[in-house]
Amino acid sequence: MALKIVKGSIDRMFDKNLQDLVRGIRNHKEDEAKYISTCIDEIKQELKQDNIAVKANAVCKLTYLQMLGYDVSWAAFNIVEVMSSSKFTYKRIGYLAASQCFHEGTDVIMLTTNQIRKDLSSPNQYDTGVALTGLSCFVTPDLARDLANDIMTLMSHTKPYIRKKAVLIMYKVFLKYPESLRPAFPRLKEKLEDPDPGVQSAAVNVICELARRNPKNYLSLAPLFFKLMTSSTNNWVLIKIIKLFGALTPLEPRLGKKLIEPLTNLIHSTSAMSLLYECVNTVIAVLISLSSGMPNHSASIQLCVQKLRILIEDSDQNLKYLGLLAMSKILKTHPKSVQSHKDLILQCLDDKDESIRLRALDLLYGMVSKKNLMEIVKKLMLHVDKAEGTTYRDELLTKIIDICSQSNYQYITNFEWYISILVELTRLEGTRHGHLIASQMLDVAIRVKAIRGFAVAQMATLLDNAHLLTGNTQRNGICEVLYAAAWICGEFSEHLEDPMQTLEAMLRPKVATLPGHIQAVYVQNAAKLFATVLRKHEGDTDSQAAQETSQLLIDRLPLFVQSANLEVQERASCILQLVKYIQKLQQKNVEVAEEVTALFAGELNPVAPKAQKKVPIPDGLDLDSWINEPPSESESEDEKPKAVFAKEEPKHSRRHTEVDEKELARRREARKQEQANNPFYIKASPSSQKVYDAPGVEHIPVVQIDLSVPLKVPGMPMSDQYLKLEEERRQKEKAERKKKEKKKKREKRGKERKADSGPESEEDITPAHQVDIVTEEMPENALPSDDDDKDPNDPHKALDIDLDKPLADSEKLPVRTHRPEVLKSPAEDRDSESIPQETKKKSGKEKKEKKKDKEKDRKRSKEDKKKKKKHKEVEEELPESQPEEAIQSEETKEVAAPPTSTSAEASDLDFWLSSAPVPPAAQDVTAPSSAAAVDMSSAAAPESEPEEPKDAEPEDMKSSKHKKKKQKKEKEEKEKKKKKRHHHHHHHSDAGGEDSVQNGTVEDEEPLPPMSNYSLLAENSYIKMMKEDADQVYDIQGNHQDESKVVVSVIFENKSDSFLKSMEFNVLDSLNSKLQRPEGAGPHDGLTVPFQLPPGVSNEARFVFSVQSIVMPQKLKGTLTFIVKSDESSTHEKLDFKLHFTCTSYLITTPCYSDAYAKLLESGDLKGSSLRLEGINMPFHHLLARICFHHHFSVVERIDSCASMYSRSIQGHHVCLLVKTSDQTVSIDAKCDEPSLLGNVLDEIKQTFSKC
Amino acid sequence: MIKAILIFNNHGKARLSKFYEHYTEDTEQQIIRETFHLVSKRDENVCNFLEGGLLIGGSDNKLIYRHYATLYFVFCVDSSESELGILDLIQVFVETLDKCFENVCELDLIFHMDKVHNILAEMVMGGMVLETNMSEIITQVEAQNKMEKSEAGIAGAPARAVSAVKNMNLPEMPKNINIGDISIKVPNLPSFK
């Protein structure tokens, strides 16, 4: 046996392996194709052998040939054979080949299902891995359906290697088999919190990919992602999440508000450019979604723009590119902030890198103004001349036109200039955008009446030189402009100086080589010109010229009559006959000009392309109602002979339509009348420019045109002259204006003038021609269209699935579901969906009674479900009642119709969102040194955000660490009574019409005063140390059960004029808290601060502390030593400080669902304590925000003036608060599983508010 | 999503092509040619992003590439990927190749396309980034290679010997791709490791 194997392998070694194949191909450079075809023959022989090793080798070679572009699908079955080998080596080769060449059309793929299933459940993790990898490339709907369940099981595999692959492949499965999404989603969601970072990252990856296409279905995951965002340190994950938030914010502006702060923090703190860039991007998305500006937004925009400027200025071209890319997003909503960086962007136009130039071009669009348009376009024209490669040149061309035509030619002051730019652009060879230039020419000529004379002259030259345009190549797109030129010359032929010449140019034989649609226009407009010529010569005694013209047409038109293009042929023969007839009349000396001109009389108004679509439906017109009586169903169901109706009905309906038509005609008439009387109809001009309504008053140039009618040099660049002229004109105007002003001052009664005095502003630049830009016609009240139709072929459309709906039995795959049961009753759902006020309209009295009922209910056990249901909304007001409610709604679930837990989850989200912006950063230490305590109010300096003095906490006032934590039952009772009273009171006020504060009504409340994370740590004349809230407080559970880490960020600001260097940060460790030093360092060594500080500069460093016990606040003494280096000398200085770790600094803001919260309270593991604060004079949401901000709580639920809050310590202690307020008194009932921690936290809360 | 990963040399010869969407062989070759055409005419010190691959994907897609000595590594991605992140991924990929092949050069890729595919499979799966941690990737790749070796056992020995003999007459291998000096330009993403 062994001998056989060895023999087989000896045979084998004379087969070509992959390396031999590659080498052979390299040695046969001349006849590669031939060599490969012999190789393929060999491979075919090898595939016929029984030895699997030989087959695998052959398949491996095929994979290589596939890369070279050879079709290897004929070997698909052999690939399947190799895939099913029991040896990993061959299996891998097989799967690789399959992943490279299998696709949905491969028929043998259905043979693989069982093999793949077997491999998926293989005990060898690499068999499974290879199968998953292969499957990810060739999964088909059938495979997805058959294997979805197996893969789902693998998502909970013990090995992270398999888990992460299984999670990732689920995305492919969802795409092919959308039905699997809902059953699998709970488990996927669970994987977001997998202990293995790779699996977590894979889950984030998949959900982000899903959410990108259908973001609204994933809004409910926002809190979870928010948590991940604030806790994860993996940049890949962070980038994905931040990108995801960028997609979610447009749907939920409140989310944006919540995000701004943590994102800004990240922007400040991260050193990874990729992360910084994505943060900026998402902040931009947030700012775009928050259309109505909150006051402090300008700061965020400024921050973004600043950071982007840094990117753009970077020497790294990649950063430059991305900076520009992000800048263009800001441009859309905040053009002003971008405009200030015009210099930078113009600079980028000269970059050698085309990608960067293109991005800069995008930005230019928003940069132009009346003042600089000409200048910018001139620059672009230079680029057009220099540009190599048509793609970039075409891009430039479209950009020039975009820039000039934007917002209805808002920035163009001189249309002659624009026309000449367009004419210059026609000299571009091989551009694809001829039609674009043509449509611009048409648009301008039609809508700017004053320019027609000039335009026609230019177009005539163009037509004259048409051979230049069409000369070179047939595929030349530029000849499209001739379409426009011919039309303009024909339509506005009255402006032509020498129509005869133009007519001659239009009838040249060469025209026949132009595309058909252009020829058609030529022919038609030749007729118009003919009419003009006739009219011109009308008065002449000698009709020679007119007759010559007719003869010309008769001579030339037959060429077009023979055209292959129907349109051309038809028009030409029509016009030819007409001219022949006219010629006859001319010979009889009949005056025909009048009649011929009448053929083309009347003006064409520009009509907006979408006008028809946008005609609004008038009031009272129901498009769905029958115009004629529909054949009544009863009649048709009655089995009467049809003939009767068939005869009757047409008659019937015709009568109706006749009436209708008459009626309509009448109405149309009336409407026309009305419109005629309405001066605002049809021609509205965009700016305050005068509207010319009646014909005849037109084209009166208000400003007499400069001396500067340019010389018309055909084909020569002229636009530059305009630039100069324009400047001169502006100068002149300015001078004139000044003069007039002086005059005005002297006379003290100026004439009426348009322009105001003062510095020259945008508006002051008067256009060279008073032009009347006729807007395109639109129906009255046209509605903005929303044509956001999605691509119907998008595979992601099938994944637009509501994930929050509970699984129906039919959908459930036999797997454990992990969907969090959201415990809200249907009744409550209705409330949270409808306007909350509505539910509160019941009279206070009623509520009071209910309240009492509820108390009773509580004591009674749950017997009377119905009654309870009625009282649910009241119960909801008290978090304590949550457990009951939970149970109850579970019960009702079975009875009632399927509970709409969607809205329940949505309302969870609402709660999360409506809670005041919680900074994710945990506030660690607020410890100003005693020396600096005086400086408290000015301490917050470095952050640009304004802040209130009281935000900085003078910690040394926190003297009392140990407070009594006596829990008197009486006190509690008092509390309860008060609570009752308070509620009572509140309901009354509700009844009085006051809005209750519930889900997501935060917008109505007044904005929170800004709070800062920074507090002064220590300061002397050289340096100021600001401690910022650590942005990560993380615990390392698992390894060191009782050791936790806290990160402290310190900003060092150099206040002196000298250079600070060699800074060392040292802290005297206590038993409990230790500064983390690098390995090998002694316990008393200081940490070197990793930067130096030039004068006036600040920078930030982070220090990690490990903490044993967190139940007590800690104080650490520390010293900062540094060298002050000035020009002459350098001195050693030091600065002492005290780091104060409060207990709240060990708390992490952790979102908590109300049901989990209820369960927690119900568990009875928590010990209680309470606190009363008197004289608190701030709105309740400010109070909550303060607690959230300073003490790292999150609001679980808030009803009226009562809120439940939650936080978790880094060692996993739960802290729950119930905060109630009435009449300047705030009572806080607190529960925690660690009483001394709780006591300290409450003390700290008290101190926070004692300073208010 | 990553739509495709291409490696070709300075002359446009494909060294690896991995498409995460199905195309016919002809289209694939066209895409490689087009991409090479786009990428090769760019200077060394311009940005590594490129729009306008017409054949692959729509306007949403970008080409992100790096050029190492004789080889271009091109990733075609859509807008859900971070540009700088992908650049970094390419770097990780190349560094991983360097570790696995010990001073990787173009010839390694030419003769061991299957191995390159196997390494890539540990990083990117079905167009989605699977792993970015280089040591984890290498661990998995090596564990699989070990399995392969143990499977080959005695039977594999003669084949290996022959293969070694065959390799002796290889043309002098060009020196390594020279990864050393590029790492400077990599944006700093410290926690990717």
Coordinates of C-alpha atoms in Angstrom, one line a residue, chain A residues 453-696:
Chain A
G453 CA -27.7 90.6 -31.1
F454 CA -24.3 89.7 -29.9
A455 CA -25.0 86.0 -29.7
V456 CA -26.4 85.9 -33.2
A457 CA -23.3 87.6 -34.5
Q458 CA -21.1 85.1 -32.8
M459 CA -23.2 82.2 -34.0
A460 CA -23.0 83.5 -37.5
T461 CA -19.3 83.4 -37.3
L462 CA -19.4 79.9 -35.9
L463 CA -21.6 78.8 -38.8
D464 CA -19.2 80.4 -41.2
N465 CA -16.3 78.5 -39.8
A466 CA -18.2 75.3 -39.3
H467 CA -15.6 73.4 -41.3
L468 CA -13.2 74.1 -38.4
L469 CA -15.4 72.3 -36.0
T470 CA -16.4 69.4 -38.1
G471 CA -13.1 69.1 -39.9
N472 CA -11.1 66.6 -38.0
T473 CA -13.1 63.6 -36.8
Q474 CA -16.5 62.2 -37.4
R475 CA -17.1 61.3 -33.9
N476 CA -16.5 64.8 -32.9
G477 CA -19.2 65.7 -30.4
I478 CA -18.5 69.4 -30.7
C479 CA -20.6 69.7 -33.9
E480 CA -23.6 69.7 -31.6
V481 CA -23.0 73.4 -31.1
L482 CA -23.8 74.0 -34.8
Y483 CA -27.3 72.8 -33.9
A484 CA -27.5 75.7 -31.4
A485 CA -25.8 78.1 -33.8
A486 CA -28.1 77.4 -36.6
W487 CA -31.2 77.7 -34.5
I488 CA -30.1 80.9 -32.9
C489 CA -29.3 82.5 -36.2
G490 CA -32.6 81.4 -37.7
E491 CA -34.8 82.3 -34.8
F492 CA -33.3 85.7 -34.1
S493 CA -32.3 86.4 -37.7
E494 CA -33.5 90.0 -37.4
H495 CA -30.2 90.7 -35.6
L496 CA -28.1 89.4 -38.4
E497 CA -26.0 91.8 -40.2
D498 CA -25.7 89.8 -43.3
P499 CA -28.3 87.1 -43.4
M500 CA -27.5 86.3 -46.9
Q501 CA -24.0 85.2 -46.0
T502 CA -25.2 83.1 -43.1
L503 CA -27.8 81.5 -45.3
E504 CA -25.2 80.7 -47.8
A505 CA -23.1 79.1 -45.0
M506 CA -25.9 77.0 -43.9
L507 CA -26.5 75.6 -47.3
R508 CA -23.0 74.5 -48.1
P509 CA -22.8 70.9 -49.4
K510 CA -20.6 70.0 -46.5
V511 CA -23.5 70.3 -44.2
A512 CA -24.8 67.1 -45.5
T513 CA -22.1 65.3 -43.5
L514 CA -23.5 66.5 -40.2
P515 CA -25.7 64.3 -38.1
G516 CA -29.3 64.2 -39.2
H517 CA -30.9 66.1 -36.4
I518 CA -28.5 69.0 -37.0
Q519 CA -29.2 69.0 -40.7
A520 CA -32.9 69.2 -39.9
V521 CA -32.4 72.3 -37.9
Y522 CA -30.2 73.8 -40.7
V523 CA -33.0 73.3 -43.2
Q524 CA -35.7 74.7 -41.0
N525 CA -33.7 77.7 -40.1
A526 CA -32.6 78.3 -43.6
A527 CA -36.2 78.9 -44.3
K528 CA -36.4 81.4 -41.4
L529 CA -33.4 83.2 -42.8
F530 CA -35.0 83.2 -46.2
A531 CA -38.0 85.0 -44.7
T532 CA -35.7 87.6 -43.2
V533 CA -33.9 88.2 -46.4
L534 CA -37.1 88.6 -48.3
R535 CA -38.3 91.1 -45.8
K536 CA -35.1 93.0 -46.0
H537 CA -35.4 93.4 -49.7
E538 CA -39.0 94.1 -49.7
G539 CA -38.8 97.8 -50.2
D540 CA -36.1 97.5 -52.8
T541 CA -37.2 98.4 -56.3
D542 CA -34.8 95.9 -57.6
S543 CA -36.0 92.5 -56.6
Q544 CA -32.9 90.9 -57.9
A545 CA -31.4 90.1 -54.5
A546 CA -34.6 88.4 -53.3
Q547 CA -34.8 86.3 -56.3
E548 CA -31.2 85.3 -56.1
T549 CA -31.9 84.0 -52.6
S550 CA -34.8 82.0 -53.8
Q551 CA -32.7 80.6 -56.5
L552 CA -30.0 79.7 -54.0
L553 CA -32.5 77.7 -51.9
I554 CA -33.8 76.0 -55.0
D555 CA -30.4 75.0 -56.0
R556 CA -29.2 73.7 -52.7
L557 CA -32.2 72.2 -51.1
P558 CA -32.4 69.1 -53.3
L559 CA -29.3 67.9 -51.6
F560 CA -31.2 67.6 -48.4
V561 CA -34.3 66.2 -50.1
Q562 CA -32.1 63.2 -50.8
S563 CA -31.0 62.8 -47.3
A564 CA -31.3 59.5 -45.6
N565 CA -32.7 61.1 -42.6
L566 CA -36.5 61.3 -42.7
E567 CA -36.8 64.5 -40.8
V568 CA -34.3 66.3 -43.0
Q569 CA -35.9 64.9 -46.1
E570 CA -39.4 65.9 -45.1
R571 CA -38.5 69.4 -44.1
A572 CA -36.4 70.0 -47.1
S573 CA -38.9 68.9 -49.6
C574 CA -41.6 70.9 -47.8
I575 CA -39.5 74.0 -47.9
L576 CA -38.3 73.4 -51.4
Q577 CA -41.9 73.4 -52.7
L578 CA -42.6 76.5 -50.7
V579 CA -39.7 78.3 -52.1
K580 CA -40.6 77.3 -55.6
Y581 CA -44.0 78.7 -55.1
I582 CA -42.6 81.9 -53.7
Q583 CA -40.3 82.2 -56.7
K584 CA -43.3 82.0 -58.9
L585 CA -45.0 84.8 -57.0
Q586 CA -41.8 86.8 -57.1
Q587 CA -41.6 86.5 -60.8
K588 CA -45.0 88.0 -60.9
N589 CA -43.8 90.8 -58.6
V590 CA -46.2 89.9 -55.9
E591 CA -45.1 91.0 -52.4
V592 CA -44.7 87.9 -50.4
A593 CA -42.4 88.8 -47.6
E594 CA -45.2 89.5 -45.2
E595 CA -46.7 86.2 -45.6
V596 CA -43.5 84.3 -45.5
T597 CA -42.5 85.9 -42.3
A598 CA -45.8 85.1 -40.8
L599 CA -44.8 81.5 -41.1
F600 CA -42.3 82.0 -38.3
A601 CA -44.0 84.7 -36.3
G602 CA -44.3 84.6 -32.6
E603 CA -41.8 84.1 -29.9
L604 CA -40.9 81.0 -28.1
N605 CA -40.9 81.1 -24.4
P606 CA -38.6 78.9 -22.4
V607 CA -40.4 76.2 -20.7
A608 CA -38.9 74.4 -17.8
P609 CA -38.2 70.8 -18.5
K610 CA -40.3 69.5 -15.7
A611 CA -43.1 72.1 -16.1
Q612 CA -45.7 69.6 -17.3
K613 CA -45.0 67.2 -14.5
K614 CA -45.3 69.9 -12.0
V615 CA -48.7 71.3 -12.8
P616 CA -50.4 71.1 -9.4
I617 CA -53.7 69.5 -9.1
P618 CA -56.3 72.3 -8.6
D619 CA -58.5 72.2 -5.6
G620 CA -61.5 70.1 -6.0
L621 CA -60.1 68.0 -8.8
D622 CA -60.0 64.4 -7.8
L623 CA -58.0 62.5 -10.4
D624 CA -59.3 59.2 -9.1
S625 CA -62.9 60.0 -9.3
W626 CA -64.8 58.9 -12.4
I627 CA -65.4 61.5 -15.0
N628 CA -68.2 59.3 -16.4
E629 CA -70.4 57.2 -14.4
P630 CA -68.7 53.9 -14.1
P631 CA -70.7 51.0 -15.2
S632 CA -72.2 50.2 -11.9
E633 CA -71.2 46.9 -10.6
S634 CA -74.7 45.8 -9.7
E635 CA -75.7 46.4 -13.3
S636 CA -72.9 44.4 -14.7
E637 CA -73.4 41.7 -12.3
D638 CA -77.0 41.6 -13.2
E639 CA -77.0 39.3 -16.1
K640 CA -78.7 41.6 -18.5
P641 CA -77.8 41.4 -22.2
K642 CA -74.7 43.4 -22.7
A643 CA -75.8 44.9 -25.9
V644 CA -78.1 47.3 -24.3
F645 CA -75.3 49.0 -22.4
A646 CA -72.9 48.7 -25.2
K647 CA -75.2 50.8 -27.3
E648 CA -76.1 53.2 -24.6
E649 CA -72.9 53.9 -22.9
P650 CA -70.7 55.4 -25.6
K651 CA -73.4 57.9 -26.3
H652 CA -73.7 58.6 -22.6
S653 CA -70.0 59.2 -22.2
R654 CA -69.6 61.2 -25.3
R655 CA -72.2 63.6 -24.1
H656 CA -70.3 64.0 -20.9
T657 CA -67.0 64.6 -22.5
E658 CA -68.5 67.2 -24.8
V659 CA -69.8 69.1 -21.8
D660 CA -66.5 68.6 -20.2
E661 CA -64.6 69.9 -23.1
K662 CA -66.7 72.9 -23.4
E663 CA -66.4 73.5 -19.8
L664 CA -62.7 73.0 -19.9
A665 CA -62.3 75.4 -22.8
R666 CA -64.2 78.0 -20.9
R667 CA -62.1 77.6 -17.8
R668 CA -58.9 77.6 -19.8
E669 CA -60.0 80.9 -21.4
A670 CA -60.8 82.3 -18.0
R671 CA -57.5 81.2 -16.6
K672 CA -55.6 82.7 -19.5
Q673 CA -57.4 85.9 -18.9
E674 CA -56.5 85.8 -15.3
Q675 CA -52.9 85.0 -16.1
A676 CA -52.7 87.8 -18.6
N677 CA -53.8 90.2 -15.9
N678 CA -51.4 88.8 -13.4
P679 CA -48.1 90.6 -13.9
F680 CA -46.3 87.9 -12.0
Y681 CA -47.2 85.1 -14.3
I682 CA -44.9 83.7 -16.9
K683 CA -41.9 86.0 -16.7
A684 CA -40.6 86.4 -13.3
S685 CA -37.1 87.6 -13.1
P686 CA -34.9 86.1 -10.4
S687 CA -33.4 89.1 -8.9
S688 CA -35.0 92.4 -8.3
Q689 CA -34.5 93.2 -11.9
K690 CA -37.3 94.7 -13.7
V691 CA -39.8 92.5 -15.4
Y692 CA -40.6 93.2 -18.9
D693 CA -44.0 92.1 -19.7
A694 CA -45.2 93.9 -22.7
P695 CA -43.2 93.3 -25.9
G696 CA -41.7 96.4 -27.3

